[in-house]
Amino acid sequence: MTAPDDLLALLEKAAEDESGLPPVHQWKPEHEADVAIRIARDGRWYYQDSLIERQRMVNLFSTILLREGKDYFLVTPVEKLRIQVDDAPFVAVEVEKVADGDDQKLVFRTNVDTHVVAGPRHPIRVTHDASSGEPSPYLLVRDNLQALISRTAFYQLVDWGEAQGDHLMIRSEGTAFELGKLS
């Protein structure tokens, strides 16, 4: 559990991260093109197959990211650039469990240093590979943009999870999320 002062800071940071984004949905630029930017499954960004090493640039680009159907775009008031995303555009790299009365809040930090509180507006879902059965857990970050939950963060969720029947569940903001079936 996180200390009360740290709790407030985490929750305030999550609220700021969500409210401080540009209004990309309102922008309707005339120029649309493809650009050789790719977000790998591990959250690293590439331009023309070269790693973008400036984290501040990646963080900035992540604020103008938009998804329409299966396509991802970087959007400004003057242009809309289609990019490639291997899996999810973000990775949830850390999770903190914060006490909130009788409930708890799970606060995730993403690879672009934003904070998201799992709950009704930001659900957790887990899919399983059809052949291997390996889980792929996701957190809805905003709109229809998701974060792949890192293996370390997922193991932390599993450790905190509680058995309910034959399912492993975790709660956040009063909402229960299934992490998987128990053998």
Backbone as a ProteinNet text record, in pm:
[ID]
protein_1_A
[PRIMARY]
MTAPDDLLALLEKAAEDESGLPPVHQWKPEHEADVAIRIARDGRWYYQDSLIERQRMVNLFSTILLREGKDYFLVTPVEKLRIQVDDAPFVAVEVEKVADGDDQKLVFRTNVDTHVVAGPRHPIRVTHDASSGEPSPYLLVRDNLQALISRTAFYQLVDWGEAQGDHLMIRSEGTAFELGKLS
[TERTIARY]
83.7	0	87.9	35.4	106.3	67.8	161.2	136.2	29.5	-48.2	-156.9	-113.9	-0.2	44.7	79.7	142.3	175	48.5	-52	-181.4	-241.4	-248.6	-305.8	-227.3	-96.1	-12.3	-38.3	-48.5	-75	-211.1	-313.2	-447.3	-457	-390.5	-388.3	-315.3	-205.2	-128.7	-214.1	-289.1	-375.7	-482.7	-542.6	-644.2	-583.6	-466.2	-397.8	-362.9	-311.7	-271.4	-390.1	-506.1	-623.5	-681.9	-676.1	-739.7	-650.2	-520.5	-428.4	-396.5	-480.8	-452.5	-510.4	-444.3	-498	-629.3	-716.2	-846.2	-835.6	-762.1	-737.1	-865.7	-970.8	-1097.2	-1166.1	-1131.5	-1194.2	-1120.5	-998.5	-918.9	-954.3	-977.4	-1012.4	-918.5	-790.2	-695.1	-725.3	-694.1	-716	-607.1	-484.8	-372	-364.1	-371.5	-358	-254.7	-164.4	-58.8	-12	69.2	134.1	272.4	319.1	453.9	517.9	646.6	717.9	749.6	645.6	659	588	654.3	597.2	616.6	511.4	520.9	526.9	638.9	658.6	575.4	559.5	480.4	536.9	667	728.5	718.4	648.7	626.9	731.1	834.9	936.9	886.3	920.9	881	998.5	968.3	1069.4	1027.1	1125	1104.5	1198.3	1142.1	1218.2	1312.1	1258.7	1328.7	1441.3	1453	1550.6	1476.6	1527.5	1466.2	1463.9	1349	1339.4	1386.1	1501.2	1563	1525.2	1470.1	1431.7	1295.2	1295	1171.3	1072	1121	1030.4	954.3	1017.9	951.2	843.3	876.2	778.1	659.9	688.3	580.9	491.2	551.9	474.4	388.6	448.2	371.9	253.8	273.5	167	43.6	59.7	-53.8	-140.6	-88.7	-167.2	-204.4	-206.6	-238.8	-390	-437.1	-579.6	-596	-700.4	-731.3	-868.7	-874.9	-1001.9	-1011	-1102.4	-1110.7	-984	-914.8	-788.8	-667.3	-690	-579.7	-546	-416.3	-365.4	-306.6	-327.9	-281.2	-216.4	-121	-73.9	-146.7	-217.7	-303.9	-263.4	-254	-235.2	-345.4	-359.1	-461.5	-439	-315.2	-287.8	-261.7	-233.4	-211.8	-248.1	-278	-316.3	-227.8	-137.8	-38	-64	-87.1	-111	21.7	21.5	139.4	103.4	203.8	182.8	198	110.6	117.3	112.4	216.3	224.7	116.4	86.4	-14.1	-97.5	-46.3	-112.5	-14.1	-63.8	28.9	101.4	52.5	115.3	148.3	236.7	266	249	170.4	156.3	272.9	370.7	496.6	498.2	415	409.4	265.4	238.1	107	126.3	46.9	44.5	-96.3	-106.4	-236.3	-253.3	-362.3	-387.1	-516.8	-512.3	-632.4	-725.7	-854.5	-956.3	-1077.4	-1069.4	-1175.1	-1176.5	-1293.2	-1306.7	-1265.6	-1242.5	-1205.6	-1059	-1012.7	-876.2	-878.7	-772.5	-754.8	-620.8	-620.2	-497.7	-453.2	-338.7	-286.8	-170	-184.9	-82	-1.5	128.4	213.2	251.3	237.5	267.1	409.8	450.6	584.1	603.5	495.8	507.7	480.4	497.2	490.2	356	248.2	114.9	61.7	-35.4	-94	-241.9	-287.7	-426.1	-476.6	-595.6	-658	-756.3	-733.1	-823.8	-959.2	-1064.3	-1200.2	-1299.8	-1421.6	-1525.1	-1487.5	-1418	-1377.5	-1248.5	-1172.1	-1043.6	-1034.9	-1113.3	-1117.4	-990.2	-973	-867.4	-934.1	-868.8	-918.2	-799	-825	-719	-765.1	-683.3	-709.3	-606.5	-633	-540.8	-508.9	-382.9	-339.2	-406.7	-465.4	-541	-456	-330.6	-248.5	-170.7	-113.5	-30.2	-106.7	-218.5	-292.5	-231.6	-121.3	-53.3	-143.7	-153.6	-239.4	-174.5	-259.1	-219.2	-315.6	-269.9	-357.9	-347.9	-460.2	-466	-541.7	-509.1	-576.3	-619.7	-745.8	-791.9	-738.4	-656.8	-593.1	-684.2	-728.5	-822.3	-887.9	-1007.3	-1082.9	-1071.4	-1019.4	-1002.3	-853.3	-771.6	-627.4	-594.7	-526.5	-497.6	-348.9	-321.8	-184.8	-177.2	-74.3	-43.5	15.5	-37.4	14.9	140	251.6	378.9	368.7	456.4	458.2	473.5	565.4	588.5	462.6	397.7	275.3	163.9	154	50.9	74.3	199.2	228.2	191	210.1	170.6	19.1	-55.5	-201.4	-243.4	-178.3	-210.3	-183.1	-72.7	-40.1	-147.8	-200.3	-304	-443.2	-460.5	-591.8	-650.8	-781.9	-855.3	-939.6	-943.8	-1024	-1171.6	-1248	-1394.5	-1444.9	-1483.8	-1519.7	-1396.1	-1406.5	-1290.5	-1220.8	-1239.9	-1178	-1089.2	-982.5	-897.1	-939.2	-977.9	-1032.2	-947.5	-952.3	-888.3	-989.5	-990.5	-1085.2	-1010.9	-1078.3	-1028.9	-1147.6	-1157.5	-1267.7	-1403.2	-1417.1	-1544.2	-1580.4	-1490.7	-1517.1	-1425.2	-1482.6	-1404.4	-1364.7	-1238.8	-1186.2	-1131.3	-1164.6	-1115.3	-974.8	-883.1	-744.9	-723	-807.3	-794.5	-870.7	-873.6	-937.7	-836.9	-882.7	-796	-803	-689.6	-684.8	-742.8
-118.7	0	124.7	228.6	355.2	446.2	529.3	624.5	724.3	780.7	872.6	992.7	1055.8	1169.8	1127.2	1010.3	957.9	921.6	872.6	838.9	960.8	1070.9	1192.7	1237.8	1231.5	1272.7	1184.5	1052.8	961.9	988.7	1006.1	1029.1	1164.5	1266.4	1397.5	1389.8	1314.6	1299.4	1230.5	1128.5	1058.1	1152.4	1234.2	1329.5	1434.3	1484.8	1583.4	1523.1	1400.5	1335.8	1323.2	1293.3	1272.6	1405.1	1509.1	1635.1	1724.7	1701	1789.8	1752.2	1673.4	1627	1721.2	1733.7	1815.5	1756.9	1839.6	1792.1	1731.3	1621.8	1563.4	1522.5	1487.9	1447.8	1564.2	1684.7	1802.8	1850.2	1806.3	1851.4	1770.1	1838.6	1774.2	1824.9	1784.7	1835.4	1781.8	1861.9	1821.5	1726.8	1746.9	1664.7	1535	1422	1291.1	1211	1144.5	1066.3	956.5	867.6	765.7	816.5	779.8	814.8	687.4	673.9	551.6	550.6	562.5	549.3	421.9	345.9	219.7	212.3	169.2	143.6	-8	-56.3	-199.9	-248.3	-378.1	-436.7	-400	-376	-341.2	-191.5	-114.9	27.6	119.8	64.2	150.2	203.4	328.6	395.8	397.5	375.6	374.4	468.2	536	615	559	514.5	450.5	343	258	145.2	185	313.7	359.4	397.1	350.6	379.1	529.3	580.1	719.8	721.4	777.2	770.6	886.1	992.1	1106.8	1080	1042.4	1007.2	1122.9	1246.1	1360.8	1370.1	1333.6	1335.6	1227.3	1107.6	998.9	1040.2	1097.9	1141.2	1243.7	1337.6	1438.9	1374.4	1288.9	1221	1143.3	1083.4	1001.3	1084.8	1214.8	1300.5	1334.4	1314.2	1345.5	1218.2	1108.2	978.3	959.2	907.4	884.2	749.2	677.1	549.6	560.3	521.2	513	373.7	293.8	154.3	82.3	24.3	-45.5	40.9	162.9	251.3	348.6	378.6	474.3	593.6	712.8	835.6	926.7	1008.3	1124.3	1241.5	1320	1424.1	1560.5	1656.6	1797.4	1875	2003.1	2079.2	2084.2	2057.2	2068.2	1935.9	1827.1	1699.3	1580.5	1471.1	1344.8	1237.9	1180.1	1086.4	946.1	852.1	712.1	649.5	580.8	509.7	362.9	280.7	137.6	108.4	25.4	-16.8	-168.8	-231.3	-377.8	-443.8	-386.2	-444.4	-333.8	-270.1	-157.3	-40.6	82.7	195.7	229.7	177.6	204.9	74	83.4	-28.4	22	-48.7	-17.4	-85.1	-5.7	-60.8	-81.3	-9.6	-22.4	-11	-69.3	-54.6	-37.4	52.9	76.4	47.6	-15.7	-39.3	64.8	142.4	252.4	225.7	230.3	209.6	328.3	299.4	402.8	359	378.4	329.5	178.4	122.2	-23.1	-76.9	12.6	-28.1	4.8	-21.3	12	67	137.8	187.6	136.2	89	43.5	154.7	214.2	325.5	274.2	280.2	233.8	352.1	329.4	426.5	363.9	442.5	391.2	424.5	369.2	393.3	537.5	615.1	757.5	844.5	784.1	852.5	919.3	854.7	898.8	799.6	843.8	760.8	740.7	617.2	580.6	496.3	530.2	452.9	355.1	225.8	124.4	139.1	120.8	132.1	125.4	172.3	164.4	235.6	349.5	424	370.2	296	242.3	94.4	10.3	-131.1	-208.2	-317.6	-415.2	-532.3	-582.5	-703.8	-793	-921.8	-1019	-1108.2	-1116.1	-1210.3	-1321.8	-1432.5	-1546.3	-1591.4	-1620.3	-1671.7	-1806.6	-1824.3	-1946	-2071.7	-2063.7	-2185.1	-2208.2	-2102.9	-2121.8	-2100.8	-2028.2	-1996.4	-1881.2	-1822.2	-1714	-1590.9	-1531.9	-1414.5	-1287.7	-1199.8	-1064.3	-969.6	-907.5	-817	-673.3	-603.3	-466.9	-376.2	-248.4	-143.3	-38.3	2.4	110.3	241.1	311.2	434.6	554	569	675.4	640.9	692.8	665.9	517.1	481.2	339.3	305.6	372.1	346.9	265.1	154	62.9	55	6.5	-24.3	-173.8	-235.9	-373.6	-368.6	-444.3	-446.5	-533.6	-475.7	-547.8	-674.6	-767.9	-894.4	-871.1	-780.1	-751.6	-696.4	-599.6	-541.1	-645.8	-731.2	-834.3	-933.8	-973.9	-1064.3	-999.6	-868.5	-798.6	-805.2	-786	-796.9	-937.8	-1037.9	-1177.1	-1200.6	-1147.1	-1161.4	-1097.6	-984.1	-915.1	-973.7	-1053.5	-1105	-1196.9	-1212.8	-1299.3	-1397.9	-1520.2	-1623.9	-1595.8	-1601.4	-1595	-1708.8	-1817.5	-1937.1	-1990.4	-2012.4	-2061.9	-1950.6	-1825.2	-1711	-1633.3	-1575.9	-1486.1	-1344.5	-1267.6	-1134.3	-1029.7	-906.7	-791.7	-677.6	-594.9	-483.6	-350.5	-253.2	-116.1	-23.7	79.5	175.7	105.9	3.9	-64.2	-159.6	-180.9	-268.9	-389.8	-508.2	-631.1	-666.8	-705.8	-744.7	-886.1	-969.4	-1107.1	-1108.7	-1172.3	-1188.8	-1322.3	-1419.1	-1551.3	-1655.7	-1775.8	-1888.4	-1960.9	-2011.4	-2089.9	-2235.6	-2302.9	-2443.5	-2533.3
0	0	0	-56.5	-67.9	47.9	93.6	201.4	158.6	255.8	221.4	137	167.3	87	-54.6	-66.7	-198.8	-275.4	-203.2	-263.4	-330.5	-257.5	-314.7	-437.1	-429.3	-542.2	-664.4	-644.2	-756.2	-818.7	-736.2	-788.2	-858	-803.8	-868.8	-1002.4	-1006.4	-1130	-1236.9	-1197.9	-1293.1	-1348.1	-1263.6	-1308.7	-1401.7	-1368.2	-1454	-1589.4	-1588.5	-1713.4	-1808.5	-1753.4	-1837.1	-1885.6	-1803.5	-1840.6	-1925.4	-1927.8	-1996.8	-2140.5	-2204.7	-2340.6	-2446.5	-2561.4	-2669.8	-2723.1	-2780.4	-2830.9	-2970.8	-2983.8	-3116.7	-3188.9	-3113.9	-3176.1	-3246.2	-3205.6	-3266	-3390.8	-3408	-3521.6	-3645.3	-3755.2	-3882.2	-3992.2	-3985.4	-4084.9	-4225	-4324.3	-4463.7	-4512.6	-4465.5	-4512.7	-4432.1	-4503.2	-4439.7	-4517.1	-4443.5	-4507.9	-4413.3	-4467	-4385.6	-4349.4	-4230.3	-4187.8	-4132.9	-4149	-4110.4	-3961	-3880.5	-3735.1	-3694.2	-3607.7	-3558.6	-3408.5	-3339.6	-3196.2	-3179	-3124.8	-3103.9	-2985	-2973.1	-2863.9	-2727.1	-2719.2	-2590.8	-2560	-2646.1	-2621.2	-2680.2	-2742.2	-2803.3	-2937.3	-2964.1	-3087.8	-3184.3	-3312.5	-3417.5	-3530.1	-3587.6	-3708.4	-3814.5	-3926	-4033.2	-3977.4	-3892.5	-3830.8	-3735.3	-3701.2	-3601.4	-3473.9	-3363.3	-3233.9	-3208.2	-3165.6	-3122.3	-2977.6	-2954	-2821.3	-2729.8	-2784.7	-2702.3	-2639.7	-2511.9	-2443.3	-2442.6	-2431.1	-2432	-2564.1	-2674.3	-2803.9	-2809.8	-2762.1	-2757.6	-2669.5	-2552.5	-2462.9	-2531.1	-2603.6	-2675.8	-2784.3	-2866.2	-2971.5	-2912.9	-2796.5	-2737.4	-2702.4	-2684.3	-2649.3	-2769.5	-2891.2	-3011.2	-3087.4	-3014.9	-3073.9	-3078.5	-3189	-3210.6	-3279.2	-3241.7	-3307.9	-3371.9	-3498.8	-3571.8	-3630.5	-3580.5	-3622.7	-3582.3	-3679.6	-3650.4	-3681.3	-3727.8	-3766.2	-3654	-3644.2	-3546	-3620.3	-3562.1	-3625.1	-3522.8	-3568.7	-3495.9	-3560.3	-3480.3	-3534.1	-3479.7	-3571.1	-3535.9	-3607.6	-3580.4	-3653.3	-3804.7	-3851.2	-3994.9	-4065.4	-3991.7	-4059.6	-3971.3	-4040.5	-3976.2	-4038.5	-3954.7	-4004.3	-3950.7	-4041.5	-4002.5	-3962.1	-3847.1	-3799.1	-3777.9	-3754.5	-3729.5	-3579.9	-3527.7	-3388	-3385.9	-3330.3	-3330.3	-3245.4	-3129.1	-3039.7	-2978.3	-2875	-2809.7	-2810.2	-2816.3	-2825.1	-2694.8	-2583.6	-2454.9	-2384.2	-2284.6	-2195.2	-2053	-1973.6	-1831.1	-1760.2	-1719.1	-1668.8	-1517.7	-1444.6	-1298.2	-1251.8	-1134.7	-1072.2	-921.5	-865.5	-721.1	-671.3	-556.3	-493.5	-384.4	-394	-303.1	-228.6	-95.3	-14.8	-31.3	-41.9	-54.9	26.6	157.6	246.7	243.6	216.2	207.7	70.8	-21.6	-157.1	-180.4	-298.9	-338.5	-480	-513.7	-649.2	-698.8	-821.8	-886.8	-980.7	-949.9	-1027.9	-1110.6	-1241.7	-1334.5	-1386.4	-1407.8	-1477.1	-1610.2	-1717	-1850.1	-1891.2	-2002.2	-2058.2	-2104.4	-2113.1	-2148.8	-2026.3	-1909.1	-1779.9	-1752.7	-1795.8	-1756.9	-1653.9	-1576.2	-1471.2	-1500	-1480.6	-1508.1	-1392.1	-1341.5	-1234.9	-1298.7	-1279.4	-1333.1	-1265.6	-1342.5	-1289.5	-1402.6	-1378.7	-1482.3	-1612.4	-1603.2	-1723.1	-1784.3	-1705	-1749.8	-1710.9	-1780.5	-1742.3	-1778.9	-1706.8	-1733.5	-1804.6	-1908.5	-1975.5	-2006.4	-2010	-2037.9	-2152	-2256.2	-2364.8	-2353	-2420.2	-2415.7	-2557.8	-2582.9	-2711.8	-2734.4	-2851.9	-2882.5	-2877.3	-2919.6	-2923	-2792.9	-2736.1	-2616.2	-2485.1	-2491.9	-2369.6	-2291.6	-2341.3	-2270.8	-2262.5	-2142.3	-2127.1	-2182.5	-2234.6	-2272.9	-2201.9	-2093.2	-2018	-2069.9	-2071.6	-2122.8	-2025.6	-2032.1	-1956.7	-2057.3	-2052.4	-2138.8	-2081.8	-2159.8	-2114.5	-2139.5	-2263.2	-2298.4	-2431.1	-2449.6	-2571.5	-2603.3	-2718.1	-2749.5	-2762.7	-2681.9	-2678.5	-2553.8	-2574.3	-2464.5	-2433.5	-2313.8	-2272.3	-2247.7	-2301.7	-2266.4	-2125.7	-2034.1	-1897.2	-1896.3	-1850.4	-1850.9	-1767	-1795.2	-1721.8	-1571.9	-1533.5	-1391.6	-1325.1	-1391.2	-1334.3	-1328.8	-1430.5	-1429.5	-1316.2	-1294.4	-1182.9	-1049.9	-1039.4	-917.2	-900.3	-1007.8	-1001	-959.2	-1016.9	-981.7	-833.7	-783.1	-641.3	-553.4	-595	-518.3	-541.2	-646.7	-683.8	-578	-587.2	-494.9	-574.4	-523.1	-587.2	-562.9	-670.1	-662.4	-749.3	-682.6	-756.5	-825.8	-956.9	-1031	-1110	-1066.8	-1134	-1037.3	-1089.2	-1011.9	-1047.8	-945.7	-966.5	-894.8	-946.6	-882.1	-887.4	-782	-774.7	-779.8	-840.4	-841.3	-865.1	-784.9	-793	-791.1	-709.3	-694.4	-806.4	-900.6	-1013.9	-1006.8	-1031	-1030.6	-1173.6	-1189.1	-1319.4	-1309.9	-1408.5	-1410.5	-1470.2	-1396.2	-1443.1	-1511.5	-1479.4	-1541.1	-1464.1	-1519	-1451.5	-1367	-1254	-1166	-1210.8	-1206.8	-1250.1	-1145.4
[MASK]
+++++++++++++++++++++++++++++++++++++++++++++++++++++++++++++++++++++++++++++++++++++++++++++++++++++++++++++++++++++++++++++++++++++++++++++++++++++++++++++++++++++++++++++++++++++++

